[in-house]
Amino acid sequence: MGVHSFLCSSPWFRMVTDLQKEIQEAVQQRRNFAIISHPDAGKTTLTEKLLLYGGAIQEAGAVKAKRSQRAATSDWMELEKQRGISITSTVLQFNYHDCTINLLDTPGHQDFSEDTYRTLAAADNAVMLEDAAKGLEPQTRKLFEVCRMRNIPIFTFFNKMDRPGREPLELLDEIEQELGLQTYAVNWPIGSGDRFRGVFDRRKQQVHLFERSVHGKRQAKDTTLEWGDPQLADLIEPDLLQQLQDELELLEGVGTEFDLEAIHAGQLTPVFWGSAMTNFGVELFLEAFLDYALKPGARRSSVGDMAPDYPEFSGFVFKLQANMDPRHRDRIAFVRVCTGKFEKDMTVQHARSGRTLRLSRPQKLFGQDREVLDDAYPGDVIGLNNPGMFAIGDTIYTGKRLEYDGIPCFSPEIFAYLRNPNPSKFKPFRKGVSELREEGAVQIMYSADSAKRDPILAAVGQLQLEVVQYRLENEYGVETLLEPLPFSVARWVEGGWDVLEKVGRLFNTTTVKDTWGRPVLLFKNEWNLRQIEADHPELQLRSVAPVA
Ligand code: G4P
């Protein structure tokens, strides 16, 4: 027997290839995405409808009810208790046809924080949800920029077509012009508002007729007609049919061609239209999404690109959440599985510390309920109880040592000095600040003037500052004061201090240091930033910090 056939017939080899096959099958079935949208575009509604179609909930309404009970105050404990699904759940897993879909949740407006950005680091695809009456809105643009950094595929869903909306062609043009993203309309709306009659599916050349149902609690009844069916003329007004025909001709004539590679490269966005509230268009979207979305793929690591079917397990922490639920006072580290198969009670290596960990209580989260999870595959997310071991970006693995690329720091927009008025609390204050920073709760910066030693909290959302103060008081026994600073834009300087020194004195900006001692310029507003950029073209300013 030759060496090759001997190896191939060995039980070890068979075990590895069986495992690899199992992982490959799981990867083929997996799709993972996050929704990027501006508050009120309908993210909660769409999420709920996706869960409805995925059979994860029986009747829409449950998610919404929790959301409307949200507290207006910002008592952190109360917030935790009151929050709906968009806060307590980090990932929603559901099945549709033969696929397992992981929806990574990005918190909404008042909860906007760096977590939102970091979640996008774990997503393979993004769904850009827009209100068809409004088009692109600020928060969507910001989140899009983060997706762009990783060139992940973007799927666009124009929502609220049952209400009067902007011209569809104008909405596509806005995406092309302002985001530099090509568009391909997979379906096309017929009318809008009171005259919304449905959509034309360009994949199957069929018309799906819209029926108003009461808030779409159950799956919508779908009436589909072939293009050219004479009944269409009875059901849709002649002017709308004519308009549809003209617009389709235009799309065929001058529109971008369908190109799956360009979708996967994040250069072309497939576009859908619908009304999440009435369930319309949701299933059509889901079906096309499953066909076009990127499956979990290779990830860059310290030892090269890691294919998902590499038989050893590995993953990275993209989010840490503390005290999510008063019934379980603990911290959870969310790990995106990148390679291999994760199994309960597995022993893994923690790359940063070199320690060995046994992952005995992995969790799968769904809304406020937790389930112990038995196994997970690439593209899935697991929640691990975090005894202070994990930091954002940490890699865990079995087999040979590897580390995934870190998660960058994103440009903060809110800045405040954090003061400790009680000198006897200096030690717990310092410890708390340093631990919360490591955990990724907030970025910490310091004045370049060494006489000013109080830390500057730098955050993406106001809630981050409130959480830091609340946790310092409750977990470290330190009451603190916040002194807001009048800045809203931060930029890292390429080349660091050497470059800054050469440039000399800069006006209308303040220089601070980040945790790694690198210079960061703070500006009152975008206008001041643009002024500095115009006056000093030699300065390369970055809105995302290089990974330290
Ligand atoms: P968000 O999570 O993105 O913030 O948005 P959410 O789903 O909460 O939706 C915001 C509002 O828009 C809700 O109205 C919701 O019902 C409505 N909405 C969502 N999708 C559609 C749609 O397709 N058509 C129409 N007409 N409205 C839609 P609300 O008044 O804030 O709440 P509710 O009283 O309806 O629950």
XYZ file of C-alpha atoms and ligand atoms in Angstrom:
584
model
C 0.000 0.000 0.000
C 1.434 3.408 -0.939
C 1.809 6.165 1.660
C -1.059 8.116 0.096
C -3.573 5.280 0.144
C -2.416 4.316 3.628
C -3.053 7.835 4.889
C -6.398 8.075 3.123
C -7.621 4.862 4.684
C -6.523 5.825 8.207
C -9.345 6.528 10.697
C -7.828 9.926 11.525
C -7.906 10.994 7.879
C -11.492 9.803 7.488
C -12.508 11.720 10.595
C -10.958 14.940 9.297
C -12.501 14.626 5.850
C -15.907 13.778 7.339
C -15.649 16.814 9.562
C -14.579 18.953 6.635
C -17.546 17.737 4.628
C -19.863 18.521 7.496
C -18.425 22.033 7.778
C -18.610 22.590 4.014
C -22.270 21.606 4.014
C -22.999 23.911 6.935
C -21.187 26.796 5.189
C -23.142 26.223 1.973
C -26.340 26.660 3.971
C -25.279 29.679 5.961
C -25.946 33.329 5.251
C -25.103 36.083 7.653
C -26.067 39.751 7.468
C -26.647 42.961 9.380
C -29.240 45.620 8.606
C -27.983 49.163 8.208
C -30.606 51.872 8.360
C -31.605 55.176 9.864
C -34.056 55.100 12.788
C -37.674 54.730 11.691
C -36.906 53.268 8.269
C -38.525 50.054 9.514
C -35.673 47.853 10.750
C -37.650 46.403 13.654
C -40.587 45.763 11.362
C -38.474 44.117 8.669
C -36.601 41.992 11.231
C -39.870 40.821 12.597
C -41.209 39.938 9.176
C -38.050 38.023 8.309
C -38.497 36.039 11.507
C -42.110 35.454 10.598
C -41.163 34.042 7.214
C -38.354 32.065 8.817
C -40.899 30.468 11.140
C -39.019 31.777 14.174
C -42.138 33.577 15.398
C -45.738 32.694 14.684
C -47.279 36.103 14.707
C -45.780 39.502 14.189
C -46.249 41.977 17.004
C -44.208 40.430 19.784
C -41.036 42.283 18.921
C -42.802 45.565 18.450
C -44.672 45.363 21.716
C -41.446 45.110 23.643
C -39.962 47.967 21.736
C -42.775 50.351 22.499
C -42.266 49.727 26.195
C -38.815 51.201 25.969
C -37.902 53.521 28.776
C -37.436 57.150 27.963
C -35.063 57.617 30.863
C -31.570 56.332 30.665
C -31.265 54.416 33.868
C -29.054 51.632 32.615
C -30.696 48.897 34.661
C -34.119 50.042 33.656
C -32.965 50.287 30.084
C -31.804 46.716 30.108
C -35.081 45.537 31.493
C -37.230 47.560 29.204
C -35.419 47.115 25.982
C -36.914 45.250 23.157
C -35.319 42.769 20.882
C -33.051 45.254 19.173
C -30.912 45.610 22.286
C -30.983 42.306 24.064
C -30.375 40.209 21.053
C -27.143 40.349 19.206
C -27.896 37.646 16.747
C -31.113 36.104 15.557
C -30.791 32.775 13.879
C -33.604 31.399 11.748
C -34.069 28.911 8.961
C -35.600 29.539 5.599
C -35.870 26.786 3.018
C -32.576 24.912 3.407
C -30.641 27.873 4.745
C -29.631 28.950 8.221
C -29.657 32.706 8.419
C -27.851 34.735 11.059
C -29.114 38.267 11.418
C -26.579 40.279 13.385
C -28.432 43.039 15.085
C -27.160 46.586 15.084
C -28.682 48.730 17.846
C -30.927 51.622 16.915
C -30.595 55.350 17.253
C -30.474 56.235 20.917
C -28.308 53.203 21.527
C -25.926 53.961 18.733
C -22.446 53.039 19.827
C -19.240 51.519 18.592
C -20.928 48.142 18.969
C -22.941 48.974 15.907
C -19.797 49.446 13.880
C -18.089 46.398 15.344
C -21.027 44.185 14.535
C -20.452 45.036 10.897
C -16.942 43.576 11.268
C -18.578 40.203 11.874
C -21.137 40.437 9.051
C -20.651 38.895 5.612
C -23.451 40.921 3.979
C -25.428 44.057 4.780
C -29.001 44.985 4.019
C -29.373 48.725 3.513
C -32.921 49.548 4.450
C -34.250 52.888 3.265
C -37.562 54.642 3.661
C -38.643 55.197 0.032
C -40.012 58.620 0.931
C -36.682 59.745 2.374
C -33.881 57.947 0.578
C -30.408 58.042 2.076
C -30.253 59.315 5.644
C -27.269 60.184 7.859
C -26.984 57.039 9.972
C -27.267 54.825 6.914
C -24.433 56.724 5.268
C -22.194 56.282 8.314
C -22.890 52.571 8.526
C -22.408 52.222 4.802
C -18.908 53.693 5.152
C -18.016 50.930 7.587
C -19.321 48.295 5.161
C -17.344 49.898 2.393
C -14.105 49.450 4.353
C -14.614 45.710 4.084
C -16.284 45.762 0.662
C -19.086 43.510 1.799
C -22.116 42.971 -0.450
C -24.924 45.475 0.155
C -28.560 44.616 -0.558
C -30.922 47.580 -0.761
C -34.543 47.367 0.342
C -36.775 50.407 -0.223
C -39.474 50.236 2.388
C -42.866 51.864 2.965
C -43.987 51.674 -0.654
C -47.578 51.716 0.618
C -46.920 55.400 1.355
C -46.155 58.091 -1.199
C -42.472 57.804 -1.994
C -39.816 59.482 -4.099
C -39.337 58.546 -7.740
C -37.672 55.104 -7.923
C -35.142 56.186 -10.571
C -34.181 59.183 -8.473
C -33.608 56.917 -5.443
C -31.289 54.674 -7.456
C -29.447 57.670 -8.791
C -28.872 58.928 -5.262
C -27.158 55.656 -4.285
C -25.015 55.715 -7.407
C -24.009 59.354 -7.075
C -23.592 59.649 -3.352
C -22.305 56.231 -2.362
C -20.529 55.410 -5.590
C -22.346 52.096 -5.661
C -23.866 50.714 -8.859
C -27.459 49.529 -8.616
C -29.356 46.644 -10.145
C -33.120 46.583 -9.566
C -34.125 42.970 -8.971
C -37.732 44.017 -8.712
C -39.455 47.227 -9.689
C -42.367 49.008 -8.036
C -45.700 49.627 -9.719
C -46.958 52.931 -8.347
C -46.611 54.020 -4.739
C -48.752 55.205 -1.829
C -52.479 54.796 -2.451
C -51.687 53.631 -5.950
C -49.087 51.032 -5.003
C -50.076 47.953 -6.980
C -47.128 45.654 -6.435
C -43.755 44.860 -7.929
C -42.430 43.368 -11.123
C -39.907 40.601 -10.490
C -37.261 40.910 -13.180
C -35.820 37.488 -12.330
C -38.947 35.584 -13.170
C -40.730 38.200 -15.289
C -43.746 38.099 -13.008
C -45.943 40.687 -11.367
C -46.642 40.312 -7.644
C -49.797 42.119 -6.716
C -49.955 44.075 -3.506
C -52.877 43.486 -1.193
C -53.319 45.662 1.842
C -53.587 43.460 4.908
C -54.087 44.680 8.423
C -50.503 45.308 9.549
C -49.421 41.959 8.098
C -49.442 39.859 11.218
C -49.240 36.651 9.247
C -47.481 35.766 6.021
C -48.961 37.682 3.112
C -51.053 35.980 0.475
C -49.188 36.410 -2.767
C -50.983 36.841 -6.063
C -48.586 36.399 -8.931
C -49.275 36.943 -12.606
C -47.050 36.272 -15.576
C -45.936 39.351 -17.522
C -48.319 39.575 -20.465
C -51.256 38.014 -18.607
C -54.382 39.853 -19.887
C -55.712 40.069 -16.313
C -53.036 42.661 -15.597
C -54.967 45.220 -17.598
C -58.000 44.697 -15.348
C -56.029 44.925 -12.137
C -53.598 47.750 -12.814
C -54.470 51.186 -14.172
C -53.281 51.747 -17.772
C -51.043 54.697 -16.880
C -49.215 52.628 -14.246
C -48.751 49.744 -16.654
C -47.421 52.103 -19.264
C -45.073 53.678 -16.778
C -43.844 50.238 -15.711
C -43.187 49.286 -19.306
C -41.274 52.507 -19.967
C -39.198 52.162 -16.824
C -38.381 48.524 -17.509
C -37.247 49.432 -21.005
C -35.088 52.130 -19.540
C -33.563 49.726 -17.016
C -32.884 47.164 -19.724
C -31.473 49.813 -22.020
C -29.253 51.954 -19.843
C -29.316 50.222 -16.458
C -26.373 48.277 -15.092
C -26.264 44.612 -15.977
C -26.632 41.978 -13.313
C -23.182 40.904 -12.137
C -22.864 38.583 -9.154
C -19.131 39.133 -8.852
C -19.649 42.878 -8.588
C -22.301 42.256 -5.905
C -19.876 40.095 -3.938
C -17.170 42.732 -4.278
C -19.483 45.360 -2.787
C -19.576 47.370 -6.025
C -23.117 46.676 -7.159
C -26.189 46.607 -4.951
C -29.246 44.523 -5.841
C -32.335 46.628 -5.155
C -35.764 45.567 -3.851
C -38.994 47.408 -3.097
C -41.702 46.572 -0.646
C -43.634 47.355 2.445
C -42.393 45.550 5.522
C -45.416 46.583 7.548
C -47.759 44.731 5.229
C -45.196 41.948 4.570
C -45.140 42.840 0.921
C -41.897 42.113 -0.902
C -40.288 40.503 2.134
C -40.334 36.957 0.803
C -39.237 37.994 -2.672
C -36.345 39.773 -1.068
C -35.431 36.821 1.137
C -35.391 34.396 -1.765
C -33.123 36.556 -3.906
C -30.944 37.343 -0.918
C -30.315 33.642 -0.297
C -29.277 33.209 -3.922
C -26.971 36.208 -4.112
C -25.552 36.664 -0.613
C -21.995 35.809 0.162
C -21.555 32.627 2.175
C -19.091 32.656 5.050
C -15.695 32.913 3.390
C -12.002 33.052 4.168
C -10.741 35.567 6.748
C -7.360 37.175 7.001
C -5.241 36.041 9.942
C -1.664 36.159 11.155
C -0.955 32.897 9.306
C -2.716 33.781 6.056
C -6.305 33.509 4.817
C -8.280 30.944 6.783
C -10.880 29.042 4.760
C -14.030 28.213 6.730
C -13.625 24.476 6.196
C -10.216 24.416 7.881
C -11.007 21.638 10.339
C -9.773 23.396 13.495
C -12.110 25.800 15.250
C -11.334 29.522 15.349
C -13.237 32.763 15.822
C -12.922 36.307 17.126
C -14.699 38.442 19.703
C -16.537 41.346 18.066
C -18.684 42.528 20.906
C -18.809 42.443 24.681
C -21.966 43.122 26.511
C -22.269 43.589 30.226
C -25.277 43.125 32.433
C -27.686 42.565 29.618
C -30.359 41.120 31.758
C -30.745 41.585 35.504
C -31.716 37.923 35.803
C -28.291 36.925 34.547
C -25.795 39.409 35.905
C -22.821 38.547 33.819
C -20.906 39.583 30.774
C -21.148 37.979 27.418
C -18.478 37.888 24.748
C -19.861 37.419 21.265
C -17.659 35.349 19.011
C -18.002 35.069 15.286
C -17.075 31.537 14.244
C -14.635 31.697 11.311
C -13.379 28.162 10.801
C -14.119 24.624 11.881
C -16.857 23.423 14.148
C -17.540 24.772 17.583
C -18.685 22.268 20.193
C -19.913 22.702 23.725
C -17.276 22.058 26.402
C -14.555 22.582 23.870
C -11.084 23.567 25.071
C -9.598 26.450 23.121
C -6.551 28.691 23.197
C -6.894 32.394 23.867
C -4.403 33.959 21.466
C -3.679 37.185 23.338
C -2.923 35.653 26.744
C -1.776 32.223 25.580
C -4.138 30.665 28.116
C -6.261 27.562 27.658
C -9.992 27.979 28.212
C -12.823 25.518 28.465
C -15.962 26.948 26.906
C -18.510 25.233 29.016
C -21.582 27.400 28.758
C -21.851 28.707 25.227
C -25.129 30.388 24.544
C -27.364 31.054 21.684
C -29.445 34.133 22.180
C -32.836 34.834 20.906
C -34.485 37.948 22.172
C -34.399 37.721 25.933
C -34.279 33.962 26.009
C -31.059 32.082 26.193
C -30.436 28.587 25.130
C -27.330 26.551 25.643
C -25.780 25.895 22.317
C -24.351 22.552 21.298
C -22.480 23.353 18.144
C -21.876 26.169 15.694
C -20.303 26.597 12.278
C -18.583 29.391 10.336
C -20.904 32.383 9.993
C -22.609 31.663 13.330
C -22.220 33.709 16.477
C -21.810 32.256 19.927
C -22.201 34.033 23.246
C -19.623 33.130 25.881
C -19.731 34.023 29.522
C -16.860 36.349 29.912
C -14.996 36.247 33.196
C -13.038 39.359 32.229
C -10.905 37.300 29.909
C -11.962 38.682 26.574
C -11.347 41.961 24.818
C -12.724 43.151 21.488
C -10.816 41.586 18.631
C -9.480 38.588 20.631
C -9.013 35.343 18.732
C -9.762 31.909 20.152
C -8.663 28.766 18.338
C -7.754 25.119 18.463
C -4.785 23.665 16.570
C -2.010 25.917 15.340
C -1.746 29.417 16.726
C -3.420 32.163 14.745
C -4.809 35.623 15.266
C -7.401 37.416 13.172
C -6.901 41.007 12.138
C -8.038 43.337 14.904
C -11.180 45.442 14.800
C -10.293 49.085 14.200
C -11.327 52.031 16.385
C -13.974 54.129 14.697
C -14.109 57.874 14.663
C -15.787 59.089 17.861
C -18.135 62.065 17.757
C -18.740 62.857 21.413
C -15.973 63.845 23.798
C -15.936 64.607 27.508
C -13.432 64.807 30.349
C -14.173 62.197 32.972
C -13.444 63.598 36.426
C -13.066 61.753 39.674
C -13.912 64.315 42.375
C -12.871 62.018 45.204
C -9.057 61.534 45.444
C -9.421 58.514 47.761
C -11.053 56.687 44.869
C -8.129 57.189 42.537
C -7.208 53.507 42.297
C -10.658 52.065 41.533
C -11.218 54.968 39.138
C -8.067 54.150 37.197
C -8.804 50.425 37.244
C -12.404 50.940 36.105
C -11.440 53.255 33.277
C -8.768 50.904 32.062
C -11.000 47.817 32.223
C -13.911 49.489 30.501
C -11.589 50.649 27.774
C -10.198 47.163 27.297
C -13.687 45.850 27.099
C -14.385 48.316 24.309
C -17.116 50.209 26.179
C -15.575 53.532 25.152
C -12.379 54.956 23.670
C -10.055 56.793 26.013
C -7.874 59.698 24.978
C -5.630 62.095 26.889
C -4.753 65.710 26.443
C -1.393 66.312 24.784
C -0.759 68.721 27.681
C 0.655 66.437 30.374
C -0.672 68.705 33.143
C -4.211 67.658 32.182
C -4.315 64.056 33.321
C -8.016 63.301 33.413
C -9.084 60.840 30.739
C -11.181 62.042 27.834
C -14.025 59.702 26.989
C -14.501 59.496 23.234
C -17.677 57.832 22.020
C -19.822 57.304 18.997
C -23.089 57.593 20.934
C -24.226 59.357 24.107
C -25.328 56.077 25.609
C -21.720 54.895 25.800
C -20.896 57.749 28.200
C -23.901 57.000 30.368
C -23.000 53.333 30.521
C -19.419 54.118 31.562
C -20.567 56.383 34.396
C -23.194 53.929 35.525
C -20.799 51.011 35.552
C -18.006 52.941 37.300
C -20.432 53.706 40.078
C -21.975 50.256 40.313
C -19.043 48.018 39.639
C -16.129 50.090 40.944
C -17.852 52.304 43.531
C -16.704 55.559 41.910
C -18.987 58.482 41.256
C -17.722 60.571 38.375
C -18.428 63.878 36.677
C -18.519 64.469 32.950
C -17.319 67.681 31.412
C -18.362 67.781 27.756
C -15.839 69.016 25.194
C -16.952 70.980 22.142
C -15.688 68.594 19.454
C -17.540 66.353 17.060
C -14.896 65.056 14.658
C -11.704 63.063 15.280
C -8.961 62.175 12.828
C -5.848 60.052 13.268
C -2.694 61.425 11.671
C -0.939 59.127 9.241
C 2.745 59.082 10.130
C 2.101 60.155 13.731
C 3.980 62.779 15.740
C 6.870 63.158 13.282
C 4.515 64.299 10.574
C 2.671 66.650 12.927
C 5.883 68.289 14.060
C 6.879 69.030 10.477
C 3.508 70.623 9.754
C 3.890 73.047 12.653
C 1.090 74.923 14.385
C -2.451 74.065 13.333
C -5.409 76.316 13.933
C -8.979 75.384 14.847
C -8.038 71.941 16.064
C -6.805 70.365 19.288
C -4.357 67.511 19.441
C -4.894 64.666 21.889
C -3.355 61.212 22.304
C -5.165 57.929 21.978
C -4.540 55.016 24.327
C -1.503 54.012 22.332
C -0.041 57.511 22.459
C -0.814 58.263 18.813
C -1.866 61.791 17.874
C -5.519 62.445 17.154
C -6.808 65.789 15.929
C -10.174 66.922 17.283
C -12.344 69.410 15.398
C -15.467 71.313 16.357
C -17.098 70.421 13.077
C -16.577 69.055 9.572
C -16.022 72.549 8.283
C -12.927 73.023 10.456
C -11.652 69.654 9.334
C -12.052 70.555 5.679
C -10.231 73.811 6.286
C -7.199 72.021 7.762
C -7.264 69.503 4.916
C -7.300 72.314 2.379
C -4.501 74.268 4.111
C -2.319 71.187 4.625
C -2.642 68.800 1.714
C 0.492 67.031 2.993
C -1.463 65.774 6.048
C -3.158 62.393 5.645
C -6.024 62.207 8.104
C -7.867 58.964 8.853
C -11.337 58.544 10.329
C -10.553 54.999 11.421
C -7.548 54.304 13.623
C -5.017 51.844 12.355
C -5.255 48.651 14.391
C -2.810 48.994 17.296
P -36.859 51.229 13.120
O -36.710 49.928 13.846
O -36.040 51.298 11.879
O -36.685 52.438 13.960
O -38.346 51.312 12.548
P -39.670 50.542 12.931
O -39.677 49.179 12.382
O -39.946 50.711 14.373
O -40.693 51.390 12.073
C -40.863 52.778 12.275
C -42.284 53.162 11.938
O -42.498 52.916 10.549
C -43.326 52.335 12.674
O -44.436 53.183 12.888
C -43.678 51.269 11.688
O -44.962 50.729 11.881
C -43.607 52.056 10.389
N -43.351 51.178 9.232
C -42.435 50.203 9.085
N -42.536 49.638 7.873
C -43.542 50.262 7.234
C -44.136 50.112 5.953
O -43.764 49.275 5.136
N -45.158 50.969 5.653
C -45.601 51.908 6.518
N -46.597 52.677 6.132
N -45.071 52.069 7.732
C -44.060 51.256 8.092
P -44.790 53.783 14.308
O -45.954 54.646 14.107
O -43.561 54.367 14.914
O -45.120 52.513 15.146
P -46.466 51.613 15.100
O -47.443 52.367 15.864
O -46.833 51.419 13.669
O -46.037 50.349 15.747
